[in-house]
Amino acid sequence: MKYLIGILLLFCTINTFAQTAEKPLVQFTGVTHNADSARAIVPYVNVTNVTTHKQVYIANYEGYFSFVAHEQDTIRFSSVGYKPVTVVIPANVVNKSLVMEIMLKPQIVNLPVFRVFPWATTDEFRKDFLSMKIADDDLEIARKNLSSASIHALEASLPRSGAESFSVEDMHNSIVNSHSITNPLLNPFAWGSLIREITAGDNSK
């Protein structure tokens, strides 16, 4: 029984190879281009005969390739950064030669975002986190701006406004004019005038 199964498998394999060998050979030639720009050449493209799984070719630096395959073989073109392209060689090729231009579509791969942190270990991150100075909130900023030290520093560094200049000038003038004003209690003429007004008031009564 085992020998019978082995003979059948051998017969099927021989039949498959015979069918493959019966297909006519074709000289497959072409150039690999960028589908977005026909003038751009895609060099060193991998060319694989998917039907036989054994024949692998590589296009040269100008994208040129040429090899022998059978009719109705499936050929796969692949390159890094481009979507693979599959071509089936048609049957009954004229003159047993097929020339084709292979257009490869660029493939964009979006990689996930990767963030690099300055800490080599979690211990370094924990140390920096605990020693980190937190920024002041709005209330703390207002409290610092309204403190007496901050106000004195601003008064010393900032120029005076127009209103402040007028108030300072008025204060200066009042101080200067205060020295020219005499105290009536120290004036004997004022006392005499006061006594006369009192006496004249008693006589009127």
XYZ file of C-alpha atoms in Angstrom:
205
model
C 0.000 0.000 0.000
C 2.806 2.388 0.871
C 4.559 1.642 -2.392
C 1.321 2.298 -4.307
C 0.876 5.726 -2.675
C 4.508 6.608 -3.389
C 4.107 5.631 -7.035
C 0.977 7.765 -7.356
C 2.710 10.798 -5.806
C 5.691 10.320 -8.100
C 3.380 10.085 -11.098
C 1.561 13.298 -10.110
C 4.874 15.140 -9.661
C 6.156 13.966 -13.024
C 2.852 15.004 -14.629
C 3.081 18.482 -13.071
C 6.630 19.019 -14.269
C 5.645 17.759 -17.699
C 2.782 20.256 -17.882
C 5.122 23.049 -16.798
C 7.734 22.046 -19.309
C 5.144 21.970 -22.048
C 4.446 25.723 -21.626
C 6.433 27.831 -24.093
C 9.305 29.930 -22.848
C 9.159 33.715 -23.034
C 11.924 36.296 -22.777
C 10.469 38.773 -20.275
C 12.152 42.190 -20.410
C 11.266 45.542 -18.930
C 12.069 48.581 -16.761
C 10.727 49.480 -13.324
C 9.435 53.057 -12.934
C 7.855 55.150 -10.195
C 4.095 55.334 -10.784
C 3.952 58.960 -9.579
C 6.666 60.051 -12.000
C 7.290 58.009 -15.142
C 10.762 59.512 -15.479
C 11.878 58.252 -12.082
C 13.578 54.859 -12.132
C 13.171 52.407 -9.262
C 16.470 50.509 -9.059
C 17.271 47.084 -7.589
C 13.688 45.809 -7.561
C 13.215 42.184 -6.491
C 11.589 40.082 -9.223
C 10.165 36.731 -8.106
C 8.534 34.020 -10.179
C 5.642 33.101 -7.891
C 4.701 30.085 -10.033
C 8.017 28.267 -9.587
C 8.923 29.836 -6.173
C 12.565 29.361 -7.077
C 13.477 31.929 -9.695
C 14.410 35.271 -8.140
C 15.917 38.149 -10.086
C 16.979 41.715 -9.303
C 16.696 44.716 -11.589
C 19.888 46.697 -12.063
C 20.551 50.294 -10.965
C 18.682 51.560 -14.047
C 15.606 49.428 -13.275
C 16.286 47.093 -16.201
C 15.516 43.363 -15.968
C 15.405 40.481 -18.443
C 14.936 36.774 -17.798
C 13.262 33.685 -19.219
C 9.905 32.475 -17.899
C 6.999 30.362 -19.058
C 3.745 31.650 -20.394
C 1.074 32.268 -17.714
C 3.721 32.460 -14.995
C 2.979 34.950 -12.196
C 5.792 37.462 -11.628
C 5.957 39.616 -8.514
C 7.877 42.908 -8.284
C 8.687 44.276 -4.825
C 10.897 47.003 -3.392
C 11.230 48.790 -0.081
C 8.932 51.806 0.037
C 6.714 50.620 -2.836
C 3.603 48.489 -3.081
C 4.210 45.076 -4.683
C 3.049 44.603 -8.276
C 2.010 41.257 -9.738
C 2.130 40.535 -13.474
C 0.915 37.404 -15.279
C 2.697 36.596 -18.516
C -0.001 36.111 -21.156
C -0.292 33.056 -23.388
C 0.586 32.981 -27.068
C 3.186 35.722 -26.852
C 4.283 36.918 -30.283
C 7.933 36.123 -31.121
C 8.268 34.628 -27.619
C 9.364 38.007 -26.304
C 7.481 40.276 -23.909
C 8.525 43.850 -23.105
C 6.693 45.652 -20.322
C 7.070 48.785 -18.226
C 6.414 48.062 -14.548
C 4.916 50.954 -12.558
C 5.494 50.771 -8.796
C 3.314 52.893 -6.504
C 5.117 54.493 -3.518
C 3.869 53.201 -0.191
C 3.717 55.576 2.771
C 3.970 53.979 6.203
C 2.916 56.150 9.156
C 4.921 55.179 12.207
C 3.621 55.862 15.721
C 4.941 58.888 17.584
C 7.986 58.124 19.710
C 8.992 60.530 22.461
C 12.532 60.574 23.832
C 12.833 61.510 27.504
C 16.034 62.838 29.121
C 15.916 60.343 31.993
C 17.769 57.061 31.628
C 16.046 55.358 34.568
C 12.899 55.770 36.633
C 15.020 56.762 39.651
C 16.385 59.767 37.795
C 12.867 60.771 36.763
C 11.615 60.449 40.363
C 14.508 62.566 41.666
C 13.933 65.348 39.136
C 10.186 65.236 39.706
C 10.494 65.647 43.475
C 12.994 68.523 43.137
C 10.988 70.276 40.442
C 9.783 73.819 41.202
C 6.116 74.253 40.371
C 5.170 77.495 38.654
C 3.134 80.029 40.633
C -0.592 80.286 39.987
C -2.391 83.576 39.249
C -3.164 84.280 42.918
C 0.458 83.850 43.997
C 1.686 86.020 41.117
C -0.757 88.794 42.101
C 0.312 88.531 45.760
C 3.979 88.943 44.802
C 3.242 91.891 42.506
C 1.306 93.711 45.248
C 3.877 93.163 47.984
C 5.616 96.211 49.496
C 9.048 95.080 48.289
C 7.821 94.754 44.716
C 6.092 98.151 44.815
C 9.215 99.893 46.224
C 11.351 98.255 43.552
C 8.991 99.487 40.853
C 8.984 103.008 42.308
C 12.778 103.060 42.230
C 13.139 101.721 38.700
C 10.142 103.052 36.761
C 9.798 106.740 35.697
C 7.039 108.809 37.264
C 3.774 109.387 35.417
C 2.269 112.787 34.661
C -0.144 112.679 37.594
C 2.623 111.737 40.020
C 4.789 114.606 38.712
C 2.008 117.164 39.315
C 1.315 115.874 42.835
C 4.977 116.081 43.757
C 5.168 119.633 42.362
C 2.088 120.699 44.348
C 3.573 119.228 47.536
C 6.806 121.107 46.929
C 4.974 124.405 46.369
C 2.900 123.980 49.514
C 6.034 123.339 51.573
C 7.757 126.408 50.146
C 4.733 128.665 50.636
C 4.221 127.463 54.213
C 7.412 129.277 55.257
C 6.046 132.633 54.039
C 2.815 132.351 56.035
C 3.082 133.993 59.534
C 1.270 132.859 62.623
C -1.324 135.569 63.614
C -0.953 134.678 67.282
C 2.603 136.013 67.184
C 1.618 139.283 65.487
C 1.045 142.184 68.005
C -0.881 144.154 65.410
C -3.281 141.263 65.084
C -3.754 141.251 68.853
C -4.473 145.001 68.863
C -6.999 144.602 66.093
C -8.639 141.767 67.985
C -8.872 143.854 71.194
C -10.386 146.770 69.294
C -12.992 144.502 67.732
C -13.894 143.136 71.160
C -14.138 146.651 72.663
C -16.206 147.917 69.769
C -18.509 144.964 70.224
C -19.049 145.766 73.948
C -19.783 149.444 73.170
C -22.344 148.428 70.633
C -24.151 146.531 73.295
